[in-house]
Short mmCIF file of C-alpha atoms in Angstrom, two decimals:
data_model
loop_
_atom_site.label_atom_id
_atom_site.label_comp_id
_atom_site.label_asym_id
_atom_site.label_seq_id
_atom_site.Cartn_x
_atom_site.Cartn_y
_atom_site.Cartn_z
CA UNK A 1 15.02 -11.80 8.39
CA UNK A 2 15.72 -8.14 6.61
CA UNK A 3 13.36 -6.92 4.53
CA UNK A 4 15.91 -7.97 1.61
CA UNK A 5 15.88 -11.52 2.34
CA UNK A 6 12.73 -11.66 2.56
CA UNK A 7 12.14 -10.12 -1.13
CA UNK A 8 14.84 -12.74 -2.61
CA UNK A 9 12.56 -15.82 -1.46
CA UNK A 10 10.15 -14.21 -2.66
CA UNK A 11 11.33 -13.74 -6.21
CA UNK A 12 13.42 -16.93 -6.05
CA UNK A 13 10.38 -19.00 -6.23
CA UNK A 14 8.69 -17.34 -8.88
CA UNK A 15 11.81 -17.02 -11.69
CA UNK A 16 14.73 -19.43 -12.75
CA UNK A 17 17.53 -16.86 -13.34
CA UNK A 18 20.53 -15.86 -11.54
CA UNK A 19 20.11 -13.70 -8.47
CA UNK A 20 22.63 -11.26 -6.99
CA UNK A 21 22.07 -9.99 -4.18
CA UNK A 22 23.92 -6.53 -3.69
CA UNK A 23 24.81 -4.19 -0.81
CA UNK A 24 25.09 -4.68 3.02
CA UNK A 25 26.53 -8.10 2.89
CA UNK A 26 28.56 -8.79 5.71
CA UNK A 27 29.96 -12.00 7.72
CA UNK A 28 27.33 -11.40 9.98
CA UNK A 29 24.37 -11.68 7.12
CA UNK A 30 26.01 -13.63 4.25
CA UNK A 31 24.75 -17.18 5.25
CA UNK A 32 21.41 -15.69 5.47
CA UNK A 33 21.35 -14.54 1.89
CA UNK A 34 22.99 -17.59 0.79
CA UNK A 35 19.79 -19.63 2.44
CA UNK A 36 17.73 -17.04 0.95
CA UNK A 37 18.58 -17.88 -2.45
CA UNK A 38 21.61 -15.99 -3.75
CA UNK A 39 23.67 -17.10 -6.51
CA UNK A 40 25.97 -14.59 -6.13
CA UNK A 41 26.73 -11.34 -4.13
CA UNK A 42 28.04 -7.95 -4.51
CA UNK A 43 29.92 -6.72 -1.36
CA UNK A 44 32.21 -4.09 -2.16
CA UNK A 45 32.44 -2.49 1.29
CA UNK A 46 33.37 -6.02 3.10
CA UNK A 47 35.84 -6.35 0.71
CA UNK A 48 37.24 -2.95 1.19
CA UNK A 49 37.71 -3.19 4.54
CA UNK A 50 39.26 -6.40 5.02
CA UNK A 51 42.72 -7.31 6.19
CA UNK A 52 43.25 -10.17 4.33
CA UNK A 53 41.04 -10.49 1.29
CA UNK A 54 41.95 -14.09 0.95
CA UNK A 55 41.12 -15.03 3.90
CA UNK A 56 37.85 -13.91 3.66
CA UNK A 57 37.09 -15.49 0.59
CA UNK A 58 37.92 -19.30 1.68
CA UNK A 59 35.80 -18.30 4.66
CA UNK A 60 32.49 -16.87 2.29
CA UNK A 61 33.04 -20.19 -0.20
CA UNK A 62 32.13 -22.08 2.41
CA UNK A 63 29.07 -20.69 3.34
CA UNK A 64 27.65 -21.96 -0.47
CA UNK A 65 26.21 -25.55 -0.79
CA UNK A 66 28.98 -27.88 -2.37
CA UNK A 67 29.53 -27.76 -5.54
CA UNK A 68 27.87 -24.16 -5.70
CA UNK A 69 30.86 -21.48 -5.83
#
């Protein structure tokens, strides 16, 4: 796990509030940050550079627990 994953379990266990996580999100990592306790996430550049924005978001919804989005 990155170094930024790692920090968000971290901090997940201690506090009860929202966390984003932001920057270098891609369909490569996104599950992982998910897992790692994300509520949400900031990914400007994957969204940028996508054909069909969409597409991609159908994909990323599923990658939350049910329920979740």
């Amino acid at each position: 796990a990155s170094t930024g994953t790692e920090e968000m379990r971290r901090v997940r266990e201690l506090v009860d509030v929202p966390l984003i996580a932001i920057g270098g999100i891609t369909e490569e990592n996104i599950k992982e940050v998910i897992t790692a306790g994300a509520d949400g996430i900031a990914c400007i550049a994957a969204i940028k550079s996508c054909e069909d924005l969409g597409e991609l978001v159908k994909r990323w919804e599923g990658y939350w627990p049910s329920g979740e989005q």
